[in-house]
XYZ file of C-alpha atoms in Angstrom:
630
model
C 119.528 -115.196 34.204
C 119.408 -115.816 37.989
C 122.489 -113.658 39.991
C 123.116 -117.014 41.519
C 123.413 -119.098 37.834
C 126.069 -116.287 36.712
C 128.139 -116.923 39.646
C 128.158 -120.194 39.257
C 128.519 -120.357 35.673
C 131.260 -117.794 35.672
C 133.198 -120.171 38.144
C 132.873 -123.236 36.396
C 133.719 -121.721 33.516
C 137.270 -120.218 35.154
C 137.989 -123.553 36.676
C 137.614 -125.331 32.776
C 139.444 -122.812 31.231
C 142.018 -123.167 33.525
C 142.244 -126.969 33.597
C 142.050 -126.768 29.702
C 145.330 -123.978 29.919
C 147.360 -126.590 31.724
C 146.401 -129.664 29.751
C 147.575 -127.072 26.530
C 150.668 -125.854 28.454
C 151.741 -129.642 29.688
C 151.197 -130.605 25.998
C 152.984 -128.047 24.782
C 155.785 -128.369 26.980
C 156.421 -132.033 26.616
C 155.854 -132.160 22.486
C 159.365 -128.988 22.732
C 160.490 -131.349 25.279
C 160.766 -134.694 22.481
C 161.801 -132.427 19.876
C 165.130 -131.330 21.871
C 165.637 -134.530 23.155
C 165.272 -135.616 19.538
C 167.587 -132.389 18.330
C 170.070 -133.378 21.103
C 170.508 -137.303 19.916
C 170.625 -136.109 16.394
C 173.620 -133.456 17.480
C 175.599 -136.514 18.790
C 175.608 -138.490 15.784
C 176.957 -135.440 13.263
C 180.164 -134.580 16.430
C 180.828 -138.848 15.536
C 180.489 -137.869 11.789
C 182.772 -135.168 11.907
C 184.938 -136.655 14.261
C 185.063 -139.862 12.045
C 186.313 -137.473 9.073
C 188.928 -135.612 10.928
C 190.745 -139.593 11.704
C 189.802 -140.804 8.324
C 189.043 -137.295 5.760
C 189.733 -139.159 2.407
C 188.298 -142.860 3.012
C 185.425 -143.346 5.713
C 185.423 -146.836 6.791
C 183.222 -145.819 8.779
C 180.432 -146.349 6.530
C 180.475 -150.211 7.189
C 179.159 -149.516 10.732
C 177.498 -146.332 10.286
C 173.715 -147.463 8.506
C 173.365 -150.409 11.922
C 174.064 -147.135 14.127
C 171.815 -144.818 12.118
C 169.204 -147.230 12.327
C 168.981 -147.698 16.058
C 168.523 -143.564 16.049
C 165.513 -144.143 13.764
C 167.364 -141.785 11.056
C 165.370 -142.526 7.955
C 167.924 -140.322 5.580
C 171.491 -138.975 6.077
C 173.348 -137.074 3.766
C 176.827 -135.675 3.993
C 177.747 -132.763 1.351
C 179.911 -129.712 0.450
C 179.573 -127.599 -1.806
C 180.215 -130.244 -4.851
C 178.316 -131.966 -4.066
C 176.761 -135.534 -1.875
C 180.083 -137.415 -0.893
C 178.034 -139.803 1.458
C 173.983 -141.028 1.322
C 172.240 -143.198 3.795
C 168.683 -144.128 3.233
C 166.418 -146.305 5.181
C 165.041 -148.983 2.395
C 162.836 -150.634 4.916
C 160.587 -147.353 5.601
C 156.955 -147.206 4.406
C 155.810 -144.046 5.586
C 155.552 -141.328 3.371
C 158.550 -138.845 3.274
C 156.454 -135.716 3.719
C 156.342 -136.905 6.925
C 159.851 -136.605 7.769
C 161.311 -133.818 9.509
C 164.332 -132.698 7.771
C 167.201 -131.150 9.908
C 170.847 -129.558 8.586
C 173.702 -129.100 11.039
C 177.391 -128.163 10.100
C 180.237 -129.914 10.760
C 182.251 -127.416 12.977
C 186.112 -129.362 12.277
C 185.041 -129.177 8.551
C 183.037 -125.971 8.099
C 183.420 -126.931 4.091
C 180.588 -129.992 4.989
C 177.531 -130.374 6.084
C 174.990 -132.823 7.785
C 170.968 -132.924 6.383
C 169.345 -135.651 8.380
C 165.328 -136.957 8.068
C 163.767 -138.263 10.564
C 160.042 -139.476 11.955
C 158.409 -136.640 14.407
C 159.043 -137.420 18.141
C 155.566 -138.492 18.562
C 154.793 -141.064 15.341
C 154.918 -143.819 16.631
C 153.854 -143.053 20.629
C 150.325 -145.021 21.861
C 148.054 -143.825 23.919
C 147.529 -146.728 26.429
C 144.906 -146.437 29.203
C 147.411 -147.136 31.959
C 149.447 -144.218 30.757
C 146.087 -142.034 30.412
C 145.283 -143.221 33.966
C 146.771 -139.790 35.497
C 144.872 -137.745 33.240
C 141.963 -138.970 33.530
C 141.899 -139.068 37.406
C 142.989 -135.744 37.329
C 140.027 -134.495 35.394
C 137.925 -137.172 37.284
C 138.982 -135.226 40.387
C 138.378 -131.738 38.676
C 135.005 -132.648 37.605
C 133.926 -133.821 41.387
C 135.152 -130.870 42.587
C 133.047 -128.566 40.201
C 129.954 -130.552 41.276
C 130.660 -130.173 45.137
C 131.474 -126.166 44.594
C 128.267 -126.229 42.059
C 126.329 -127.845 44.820
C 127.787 -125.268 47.413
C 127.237 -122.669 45.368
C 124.064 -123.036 44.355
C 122.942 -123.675 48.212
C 124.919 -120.483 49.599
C 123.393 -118.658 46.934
C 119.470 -119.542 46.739
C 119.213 -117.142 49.991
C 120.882 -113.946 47.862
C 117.977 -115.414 44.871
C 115.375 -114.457 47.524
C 116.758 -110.801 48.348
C 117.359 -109.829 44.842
C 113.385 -111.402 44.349
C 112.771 -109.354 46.712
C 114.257 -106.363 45.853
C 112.892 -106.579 41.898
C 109.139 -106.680 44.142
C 109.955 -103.584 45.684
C 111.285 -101.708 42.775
C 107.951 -102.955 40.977
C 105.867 -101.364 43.925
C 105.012 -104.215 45.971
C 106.459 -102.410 48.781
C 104.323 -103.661 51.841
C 104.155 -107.645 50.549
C 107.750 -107.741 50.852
C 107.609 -106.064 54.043
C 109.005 -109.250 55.743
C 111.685 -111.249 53.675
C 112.094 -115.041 54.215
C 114.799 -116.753 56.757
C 116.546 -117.921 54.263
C 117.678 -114.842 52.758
C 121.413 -114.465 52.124
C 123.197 -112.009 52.986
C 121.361 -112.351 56.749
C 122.177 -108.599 57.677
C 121.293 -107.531 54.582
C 117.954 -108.899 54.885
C 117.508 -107.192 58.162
C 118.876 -103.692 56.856
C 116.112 -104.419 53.867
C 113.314 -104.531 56.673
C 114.347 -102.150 58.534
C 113.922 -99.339 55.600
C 110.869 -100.736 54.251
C 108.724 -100.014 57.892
C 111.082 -96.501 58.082
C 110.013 -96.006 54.613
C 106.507 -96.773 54.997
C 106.564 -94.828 57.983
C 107.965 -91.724 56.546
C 105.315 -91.647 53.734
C 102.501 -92.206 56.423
C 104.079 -89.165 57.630
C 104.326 -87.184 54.428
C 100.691 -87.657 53.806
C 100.326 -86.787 57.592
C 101.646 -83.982 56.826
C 100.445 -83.037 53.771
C 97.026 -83.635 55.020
C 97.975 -80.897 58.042
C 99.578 -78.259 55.248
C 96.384 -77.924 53.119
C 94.336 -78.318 56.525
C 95.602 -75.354 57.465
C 95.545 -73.508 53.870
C 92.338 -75.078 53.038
C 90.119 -76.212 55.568
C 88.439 -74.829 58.819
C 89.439 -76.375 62.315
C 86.318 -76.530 63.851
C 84.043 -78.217 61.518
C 86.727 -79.652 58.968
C 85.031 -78.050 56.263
C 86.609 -75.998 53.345
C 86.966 -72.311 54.735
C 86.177 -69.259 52.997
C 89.530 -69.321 50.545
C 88.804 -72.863 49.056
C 85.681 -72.078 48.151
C 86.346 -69.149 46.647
C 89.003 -71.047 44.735
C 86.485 -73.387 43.892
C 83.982 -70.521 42.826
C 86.128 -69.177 40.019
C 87.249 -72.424 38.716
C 83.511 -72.978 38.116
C 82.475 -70.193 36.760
C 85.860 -69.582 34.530
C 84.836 -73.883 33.048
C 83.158 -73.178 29.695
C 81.410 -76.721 30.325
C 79.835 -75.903 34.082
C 77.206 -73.039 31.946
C 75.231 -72.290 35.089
C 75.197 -73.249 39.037
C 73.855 -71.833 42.146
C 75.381 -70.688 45.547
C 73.954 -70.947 49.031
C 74.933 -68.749 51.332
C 73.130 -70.140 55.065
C 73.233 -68.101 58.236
C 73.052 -69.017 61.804
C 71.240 -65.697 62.911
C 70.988 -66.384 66.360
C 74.938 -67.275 67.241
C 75.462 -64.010 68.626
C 72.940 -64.459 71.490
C 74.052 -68.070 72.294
C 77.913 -67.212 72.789
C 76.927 -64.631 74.897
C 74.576 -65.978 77.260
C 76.954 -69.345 77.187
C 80.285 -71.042 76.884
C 81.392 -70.450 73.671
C 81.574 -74.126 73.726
C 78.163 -74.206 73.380
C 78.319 -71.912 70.231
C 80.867 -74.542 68.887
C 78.469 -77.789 69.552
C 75.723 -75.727 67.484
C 78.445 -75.012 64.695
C 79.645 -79.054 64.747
C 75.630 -80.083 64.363
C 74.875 -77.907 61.600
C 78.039 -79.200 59.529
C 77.138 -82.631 60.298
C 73.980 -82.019 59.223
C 74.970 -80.295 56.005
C 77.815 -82.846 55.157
C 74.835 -85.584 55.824
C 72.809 -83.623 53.227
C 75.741 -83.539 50.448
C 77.309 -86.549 50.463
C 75.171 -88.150 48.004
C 76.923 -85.628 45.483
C 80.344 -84.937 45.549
C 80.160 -82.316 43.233
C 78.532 -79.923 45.662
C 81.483 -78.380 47.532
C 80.211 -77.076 50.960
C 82.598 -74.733 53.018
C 82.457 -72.727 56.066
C 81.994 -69.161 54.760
C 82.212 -67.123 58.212
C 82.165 -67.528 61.786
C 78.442 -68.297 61.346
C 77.980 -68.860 58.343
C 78.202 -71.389 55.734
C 77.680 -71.664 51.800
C 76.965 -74.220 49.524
C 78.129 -74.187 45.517
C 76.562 -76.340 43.297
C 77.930 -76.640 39.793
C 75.244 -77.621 37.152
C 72.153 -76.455 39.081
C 69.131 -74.533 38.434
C 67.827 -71.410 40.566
C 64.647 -73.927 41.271
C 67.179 -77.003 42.224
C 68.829 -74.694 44.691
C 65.754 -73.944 46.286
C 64.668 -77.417 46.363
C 68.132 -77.682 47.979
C 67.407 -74.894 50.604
C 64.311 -76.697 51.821
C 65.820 -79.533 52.568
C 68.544 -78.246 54.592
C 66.066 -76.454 56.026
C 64.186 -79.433 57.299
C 67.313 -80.697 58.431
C 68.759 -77.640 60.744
C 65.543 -76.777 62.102
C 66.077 -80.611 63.901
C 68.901 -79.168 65.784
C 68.285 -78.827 69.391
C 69.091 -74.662 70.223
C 69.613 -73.542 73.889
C 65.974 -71.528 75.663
C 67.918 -68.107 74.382
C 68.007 -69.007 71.164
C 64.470 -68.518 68.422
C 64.139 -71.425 66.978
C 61.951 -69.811 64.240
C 64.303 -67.065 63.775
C 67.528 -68.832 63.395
C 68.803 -70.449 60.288
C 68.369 -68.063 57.189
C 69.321 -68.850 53.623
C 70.449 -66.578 50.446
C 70.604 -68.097 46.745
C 72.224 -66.241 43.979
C 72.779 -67.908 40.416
C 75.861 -67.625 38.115
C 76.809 -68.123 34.918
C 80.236 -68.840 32.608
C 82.089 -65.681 32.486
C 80.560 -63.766 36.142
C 82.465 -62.319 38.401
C 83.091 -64.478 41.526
C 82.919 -61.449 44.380
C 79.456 -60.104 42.430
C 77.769 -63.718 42.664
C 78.706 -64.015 46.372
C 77.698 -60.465 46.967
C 74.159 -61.017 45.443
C 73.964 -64.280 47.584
C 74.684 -61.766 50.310
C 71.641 -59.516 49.313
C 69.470 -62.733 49.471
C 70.594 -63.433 53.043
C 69.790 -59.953 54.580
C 66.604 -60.477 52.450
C 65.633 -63.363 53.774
C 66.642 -62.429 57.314
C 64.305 -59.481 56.864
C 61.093 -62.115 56.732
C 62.087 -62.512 60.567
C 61.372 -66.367 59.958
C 63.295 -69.021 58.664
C 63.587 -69.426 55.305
C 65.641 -68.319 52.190
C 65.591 -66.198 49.193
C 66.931 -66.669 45.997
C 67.895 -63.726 43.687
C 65.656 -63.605 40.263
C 67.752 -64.184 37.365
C 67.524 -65.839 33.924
C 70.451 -67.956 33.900
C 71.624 -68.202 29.725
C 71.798 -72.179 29.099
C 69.188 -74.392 27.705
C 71.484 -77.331 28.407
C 70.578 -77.462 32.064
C 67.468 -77.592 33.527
C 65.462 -79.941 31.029
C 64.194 -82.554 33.344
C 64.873 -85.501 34.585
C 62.325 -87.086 32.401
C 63.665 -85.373 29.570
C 67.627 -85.338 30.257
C 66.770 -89.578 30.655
C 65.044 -89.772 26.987
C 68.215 -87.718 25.428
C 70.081 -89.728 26.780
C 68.764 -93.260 25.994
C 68.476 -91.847 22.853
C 72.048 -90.880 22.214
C 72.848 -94.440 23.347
C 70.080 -96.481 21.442
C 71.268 -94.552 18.236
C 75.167 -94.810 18.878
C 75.319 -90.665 18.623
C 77.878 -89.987 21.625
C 81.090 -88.596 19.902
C 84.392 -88.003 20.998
C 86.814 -84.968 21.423
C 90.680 -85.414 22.262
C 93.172 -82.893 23.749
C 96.748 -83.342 24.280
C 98.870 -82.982 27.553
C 102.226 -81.663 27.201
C 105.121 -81.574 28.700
C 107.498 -78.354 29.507
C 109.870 -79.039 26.027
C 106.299 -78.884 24.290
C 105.965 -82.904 23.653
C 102.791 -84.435 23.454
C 102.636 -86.726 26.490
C 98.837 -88.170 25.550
C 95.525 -87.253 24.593
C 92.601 -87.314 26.856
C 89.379 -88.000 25.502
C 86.296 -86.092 26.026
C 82.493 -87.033 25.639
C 79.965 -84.791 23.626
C 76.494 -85.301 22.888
C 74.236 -83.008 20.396
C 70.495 -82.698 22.321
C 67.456 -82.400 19.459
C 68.097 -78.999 18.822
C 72.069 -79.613 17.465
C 73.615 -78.294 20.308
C 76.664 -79.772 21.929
C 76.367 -80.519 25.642
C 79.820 -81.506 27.003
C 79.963 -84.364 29.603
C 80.382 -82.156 32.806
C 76.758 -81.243 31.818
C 75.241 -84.815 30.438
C 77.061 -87.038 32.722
C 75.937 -85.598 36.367
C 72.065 -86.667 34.541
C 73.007 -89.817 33.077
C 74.152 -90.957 36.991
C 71.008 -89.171 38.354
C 69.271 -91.647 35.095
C 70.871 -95.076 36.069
C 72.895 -94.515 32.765
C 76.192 -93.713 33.930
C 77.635 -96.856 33.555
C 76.554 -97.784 30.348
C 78.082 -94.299 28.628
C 81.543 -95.383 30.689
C 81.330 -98.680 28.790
C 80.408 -97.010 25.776
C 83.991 -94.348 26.513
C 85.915 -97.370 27.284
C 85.187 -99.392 24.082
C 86.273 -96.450 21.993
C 89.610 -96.068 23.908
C 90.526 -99.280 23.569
C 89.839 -99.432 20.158
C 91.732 -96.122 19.452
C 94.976 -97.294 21.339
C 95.770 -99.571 18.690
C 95.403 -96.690 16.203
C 97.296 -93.595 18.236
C 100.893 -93.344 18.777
C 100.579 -91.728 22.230
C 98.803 -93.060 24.981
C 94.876 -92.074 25.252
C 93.378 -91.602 28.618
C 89.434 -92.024 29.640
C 87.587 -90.221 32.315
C 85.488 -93.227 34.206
C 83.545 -93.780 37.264
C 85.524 -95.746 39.447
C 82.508 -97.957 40.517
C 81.993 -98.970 36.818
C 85.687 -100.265 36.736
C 85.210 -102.103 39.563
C 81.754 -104.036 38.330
C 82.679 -108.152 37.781
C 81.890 -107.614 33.889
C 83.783 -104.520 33.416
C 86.639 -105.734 34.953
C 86.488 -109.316 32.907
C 86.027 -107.272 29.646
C 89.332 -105.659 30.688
C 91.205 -108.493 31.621
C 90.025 -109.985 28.178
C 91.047 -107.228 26.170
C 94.513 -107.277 28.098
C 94.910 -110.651 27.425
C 94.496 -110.425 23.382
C 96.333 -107.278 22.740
C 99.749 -106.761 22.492
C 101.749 -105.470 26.098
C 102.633 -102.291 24.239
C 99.094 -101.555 23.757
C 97.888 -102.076 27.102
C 100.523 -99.186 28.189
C 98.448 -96.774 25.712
C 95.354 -96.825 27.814
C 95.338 -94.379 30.791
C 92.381 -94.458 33.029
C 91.705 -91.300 34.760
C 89.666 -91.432 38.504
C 88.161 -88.840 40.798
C 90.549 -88.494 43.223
C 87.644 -88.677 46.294
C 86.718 -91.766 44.389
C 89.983 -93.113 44.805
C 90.820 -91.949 48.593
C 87.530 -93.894 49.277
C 88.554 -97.396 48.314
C 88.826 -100.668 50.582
C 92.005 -103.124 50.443
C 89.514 -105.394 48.254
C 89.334 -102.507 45.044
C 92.848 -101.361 45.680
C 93.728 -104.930 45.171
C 91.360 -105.153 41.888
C 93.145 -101.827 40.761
C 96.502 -102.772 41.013
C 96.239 -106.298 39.125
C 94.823 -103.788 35.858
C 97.909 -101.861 36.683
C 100.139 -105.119 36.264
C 99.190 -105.838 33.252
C 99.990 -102.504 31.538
C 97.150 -100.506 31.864
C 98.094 -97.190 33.370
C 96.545 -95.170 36.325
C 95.809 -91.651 36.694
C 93.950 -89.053 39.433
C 91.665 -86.130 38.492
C 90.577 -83.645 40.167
C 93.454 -83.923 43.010
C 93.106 -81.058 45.633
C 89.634 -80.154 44.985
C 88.872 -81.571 48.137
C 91.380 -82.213 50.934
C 91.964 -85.968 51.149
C 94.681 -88.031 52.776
C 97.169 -88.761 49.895
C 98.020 -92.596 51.163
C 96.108 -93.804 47.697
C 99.760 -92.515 45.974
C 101.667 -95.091 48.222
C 99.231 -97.872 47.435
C 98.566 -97.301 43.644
C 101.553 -97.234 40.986
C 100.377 -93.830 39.228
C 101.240 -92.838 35.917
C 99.160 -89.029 36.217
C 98.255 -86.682 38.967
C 96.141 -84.002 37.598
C 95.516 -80.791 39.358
C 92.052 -79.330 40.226
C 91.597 -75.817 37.937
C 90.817 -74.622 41.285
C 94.501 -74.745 42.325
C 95.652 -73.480 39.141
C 94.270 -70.611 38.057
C 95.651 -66.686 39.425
C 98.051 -69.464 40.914
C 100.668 -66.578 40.716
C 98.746 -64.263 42.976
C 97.522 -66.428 45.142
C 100.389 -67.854 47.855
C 97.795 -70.512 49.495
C 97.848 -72.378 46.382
C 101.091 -72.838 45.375
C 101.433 -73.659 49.091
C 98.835 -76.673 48.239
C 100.185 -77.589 45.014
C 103.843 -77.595 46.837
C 102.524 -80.024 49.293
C 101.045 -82.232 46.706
C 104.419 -82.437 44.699
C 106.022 -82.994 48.180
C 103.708 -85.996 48.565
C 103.954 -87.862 44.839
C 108.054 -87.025 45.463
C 108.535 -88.049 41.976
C 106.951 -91.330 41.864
C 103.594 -89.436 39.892
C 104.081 -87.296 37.080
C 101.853 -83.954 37.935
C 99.812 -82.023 35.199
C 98.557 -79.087 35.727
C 94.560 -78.843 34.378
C 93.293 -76.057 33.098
C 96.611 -73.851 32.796
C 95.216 -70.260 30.716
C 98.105 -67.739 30.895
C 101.737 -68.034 30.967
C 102.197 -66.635 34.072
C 100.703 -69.421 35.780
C 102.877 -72.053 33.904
C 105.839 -70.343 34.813
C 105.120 -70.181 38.460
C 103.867 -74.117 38.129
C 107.601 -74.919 36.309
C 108.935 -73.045 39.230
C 107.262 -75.106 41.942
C 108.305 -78.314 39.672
C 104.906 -79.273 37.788
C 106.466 -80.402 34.071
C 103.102 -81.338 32.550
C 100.113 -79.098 31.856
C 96.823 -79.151 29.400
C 94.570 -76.061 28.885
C 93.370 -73.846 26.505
C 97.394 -71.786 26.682
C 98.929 -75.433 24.699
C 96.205 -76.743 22.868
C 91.965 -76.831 22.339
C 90.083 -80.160 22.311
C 89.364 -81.250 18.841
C 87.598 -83.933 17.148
C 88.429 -87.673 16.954
C-alpha cells in the first residue's frame, strides 16, 4: 500500500472512530440521564406515600386519588408492603405491553423503615420517536463530518502524491537504477528532500567514478608498466603459474622478444626516442593479440617483452613469432640502429606441473640463441610437450566437435562454491567432451577450437539448455560459463526471455550466468541495457576471470552482480606475494559490498586464511571440493 493511502486511511479512520466515540458517549450519557430523571420522579411519589402514612398510618384515603396520580407518572405497578405482607396494590389494567418489559424499582420508606415501596415502570425510552426534525442535528453533524473527510482526503491525497514520487524514487535506487533517477520530478514532496536526494546521487556517482579511478591507478601501479600500459614483469609471472598450476591448460608456449638494438639508440639519442620505439612495438604487439584475449602479453624488461599463450603448440608459437616478426620489422628505427639485427625472439614450451622460473629461463636460452644468428629471427627450444588433446588440427578439432554436437555427447561436471561457515552457495557447471580415443578434454581446451570452428555459440546454447533445465531440479543456484556475444544474439536473448516468462520467479533466481570480465568491461550502453532487463527478471549475474587483466571496474556500478570471481592468478602463493593481496584489496575496495567475491582456484589453507583476512567469504578449488559428475 502507497505511504500516501496509509496516511490517509489512518486519518480517516481516527476522525470515524472519534465521531463514532462521541455519538456512543452522547448516547450513553443521555439514556443515564432519563433513567435519573426517571429515578428522581419515582423518589417523589414514595416521600408523598410515606408522608401520606405518617397523617393517615391505619386508613389511607389516599388511595381514592392515588391510581389518577400514579397514572400521570406512567407507573404501571405499585406495591406497598412490610414484612406481612402487601397492605396496598396498584396495577395499571389498561397496559398491553408485556411485563418483562417493566423495570422494577424498590425504595424504603425512611418515616416507616418497617415498609417498603416496589414500583414497575416502562424504560425511559419506550415510547420516544425518532422524528426527522429531531434527527436534523445529527445528521448535519455527520453531514458536516463527512465533507470535511473528503476536503482533508482531497488535501491529503494532493500534498502527498509529491512524497509518492520520492519514495518511487527511492525503491528505484535501492533496486539499482541509480543514474535514471538521477533527476527526480518537480513535484516531489518534501522539496528539500528531493534536492538532498540529487545531490548524493551525482556525489555518489562521483565517488564510485573515483573508486574505480582509483582502483584502476592501484593495480596500475602493482600490475602494469607506465610506459606502454602493458602487464609488467610480476603479472605475468602471476599469470605464468596460474597456467601452468590449471590441470585443464595441458600445454602453452612463451615468447620472450628482444629489442637488441635499444642500447645503441638511447645512447646516440633522447631517450625519448628509445621510448617512441618501445610505444610502436607495443602497439604493434597489442594490434597482433587482440583477436585473442587469452594471450596475455606483458612488458618483461626494459627491452624486452614476452608473450604467454595458454593452449598452444611449439609450431603455433612459431607461427606466432613470424608474424610479429612481419609486424616489428615495419617499425621505422633511427640510421644507428640495424634494422636486420634488431628484434630477436626466444620460444620455450611448458607443460601442467613445470616450474615457472625454468620455462622462462629456457625462453631465455632461446633468445641468446637466436641473437647469436646475428639476424632477426627466433628460436624455439625442442621439446615434446605430453598432451594429445592439443595440437590436432583445425580440421580435425572442427570434426570432433561437430561430432560431439550432431551426436548430443557433451556432458556436464558441477562443483560447488562455498562460503567461509562451509555452505554450499551454488554449483558451477563445467563442459567435458571425450575425443575418439575416450579421453576427456575439458572446455578450457575444446572451447578456444570450437570459437576458432564457428561453433562456439552453438555449444553455449547447448550449456544453457542444460542449466535451465537443471534449475528446476537443484536446490542451489547453478551457474554457466557463456560467451557474452552469444547472450547478446536476438534469438538467445528471446529464448531467455521465454523461458523467464514460463517458469516460476524462484527459478529464474537459480540461474547464474558467469562472463569474462574483459568481455564485460567492453560493452556499449545498448548490451548493458540488454543485460540488465535479464537481470530484472531474476536471472543473476556474475564476472570471471576479474583481475586477470587490469580493466576499469565501472561495469560493477552499472550491472547488479550477484558473483565476482577472482583470476587463479591473484590467488595462488597469495600469502607470499604482497602485490596481490594489494590487487585483490583494491578489488574488494571497488565491489564495497554490493558483489559477493569468490576466490577461484583456492589450493592450500594458507591462502584462504589470508583471503578471509582481506574479507573474501566465498572460495571454490580443489582445498573445498572436486568437480564431479551431473
Amino acid at each position: 500500500m502507497k505511504f500516501s493511502s496509509r496516511i490517509i486511511i489512518f486519518t480517516i479512520s481516527c476522525v470515524v472512530i472519534a465521531v463514532l466515540l462521541v455519538l456512543l458517549g452522547g448516547a450513553f450519557t443521555f439514556r443515564q440521564l432519563a433513567f435519573n430523571q426517571q429515578q428522581h420522579q419515582l423518589r417523589s411519589v414514595v416521600e408523598v406515600l410515606d408522608n401520606q402514612l405518617s397523617v393517615q398510618p391505619d386508613t389511607p384515603e389516599f388511595a381514592q386519588w392515588l391510581p389518577n396520580w400514579l397514572r400521570a407518572h406512567n407507573i404501571q405497578v405499585l406495591e406497598v408492603a412490610n414484612r406481612g405482607g402487601v397492605i396496598y396494590t396498584f396495577r395499571e389494567l389498561n397496559y398491553t405491553g408485556s411485563s418483562k418489559n417493566l423495570i422494577a424499582y424498590r425504595y424504603p420508606l425512611l418515616a416507616h423503615p418497617e415498609f417498603y415501596v416496589q414500583i414497575w415502570v416502562e424504560r425511559p425510552f419506550k415510547r420516544l420517536t425518532y422524528e426527522p426534525e429531531a434527527m436534523l442535528g445529527i445528521g448535519g453533524g455527520l453531514l458536516i463530518v463527512a465533507l470535511g473527510l473528503i476536503v482533508v482526503f482531497r488535501w491529503l491525497k494532493q500534498i502527498m502524491y509529491g512524497a509518492e514520487l520520492l519514495q518511487t524514487r527511492g525503491n528505484q535506487i535501492i533496486a539499482g537504477r541509480l543514474r535514471d533517477m538521477r533527476e527526480g520530478s518537480p513535484k516531489e514532496w518534501p522539496n528539500a528532500a528531493s534536492k538532498a536526494l540529487e545531490l548524493l546521487i551525482d556525489e555518489l556517482i562521483e565517488a564510485r567514478q573515483e573508486r574505480s579511478r582509483f582502483d584502476c591507478i592501484i593495480r596500475n601501479n602493482a600490475f602494469v608498466d607506465e610506459l606502454t600500459q602493458l602487464s609488467n614483469r610480476t603479472h605475468f609471472l602471476n599469470q605464468l603459474e596460474a597456467e601452468i598450476s590449471d590441470a585443464d591448460a595441458h600445454i602453452g608456449a612463451v615468447l620472450l622478444i628482444y629489442l637488441r638494438g635499444m642500447d645503441d639508440v638511447n645512447y646516440q639519442y633522447a631517450r625519448s626516442e628509445g621510448d617512441a620505439i618501445l610505444q610502436q612495438s607495443a602497439d604493434v604487439l597489442k594490434q597482433y593479440t587482440r583477436r585473442n584475449i587469452d594471450v596475455n602479453l606483458a612488458r618483461y624488461s626494459g627491452d624486452s617483452f614476452a608473450l604467454l599463450m595458454p593452449l598452444s603448440t611449439l609450431d603455433e608459437a612459431e607461427d606466432t613469432a613470424a608474424g610479429v616478426l612481419k609486424l616489428l620489422e615495419r617499425i621505422s628505427l633511427p640510421e644507428v640502429a640495424d634494422a636486420d639485427d634488431f628484434f630477436y625472439i626466444g620460444i620455450a614450451g611448458y607443460q601442467y606441473g613445470d616450474d615457472a622460473q625454468l620455462v622462462l629461463e629456457q625462453a631465455e636460452d632461446a633468445l641468446r640463441i637466436a641473437q647469436i644468428q646475428r639476424h632477426n629471427g627466433w628460436y624455439v627450444i625442442p621439446r615434446e610437450l605430453n598432451s594429445s588433446q592439443t595440437g590436432k588440427g583445425s580440421v580435425r578439432w572442427r570434426t570432433l566437435l561437430q561430432h560431439v554436437l550432431v551426436n548430443d555427447s557433451l556432458h556436464y561436471y558441477q562443483q560447488d562454491v562455498f562460503d567461509e561457515d562451509g555452505r554450499v552457495c551454488y554449483k558451477e557447471m563445467l563442459a567435458r567432451i571425450t575425443d575418439y580415443q575416450g579421453e576427456v578434454i575439458n572446455a578450457g581446451v575444446f572451447l578456444p577450437w570450437a570459437e576458432k570452428s564457428g561453433l562456439l555459440m552453438d555449444f553455449d546454447r547447448h550449456a544453457l539448455a542444460f542449466a535451465m533445465k537443471q534449475v528446476k531440479y537443484s536446490r542451489q543456484s547453478i551457474s554457466v560459463n557463456l560467451n557474452i556475444s552469444t547472450v547478446l544474439k536476438q534469438s538467445v536473448m528471446r529464448e531467455l526471455l521465454q523461458w523467464v516468462f514460463s517458469v516460476p520467479y524462484k527459478e529464474c533466481q537459480k540461474l547464474v550466468l558467469e562472463f569474462h570480465e574483459t568481455q564485460l568491461s567492453q560493452l556499449n550502453d545498448t548490451e548493458m541495457m540488454r543485460l540488465k532487463a535479464l537481470n530484472k527478471k531474476g536471472i543473476k549475474l556474475a564476472v570471471e576471470r576479474a583481475g586477470q587483466r587490469v580493466v576499469s571496474t565501472q561495469y560493477i556500478s552499472e550491472l547488479k552482480l550477484e558473483y565476482l570471481k577472482l583470476h587463479p592468478s591473484l590467488v595462488r602463493d597469495i600469502q607470499l606475494r604482497q602485490v596481490n593481496q594489494l590487487a585483490v584489496s583494491s578489488m574488494l575496495a571497488s565491489c564495497a559490498g554490493r558483489v559477493k567475491v569468490v576466490a577461484l582456484g583456492v589450493e592450500r589453507n594458507e591462502e584462504w586464511r589470508v583471503l578471509q583476512r582481506l574479507g573474501v567469504h566465498y572460495a571454490q578449488g580443489f582445498l573445498f571440493s572436486k568437480p564431479e559428475p551431473f
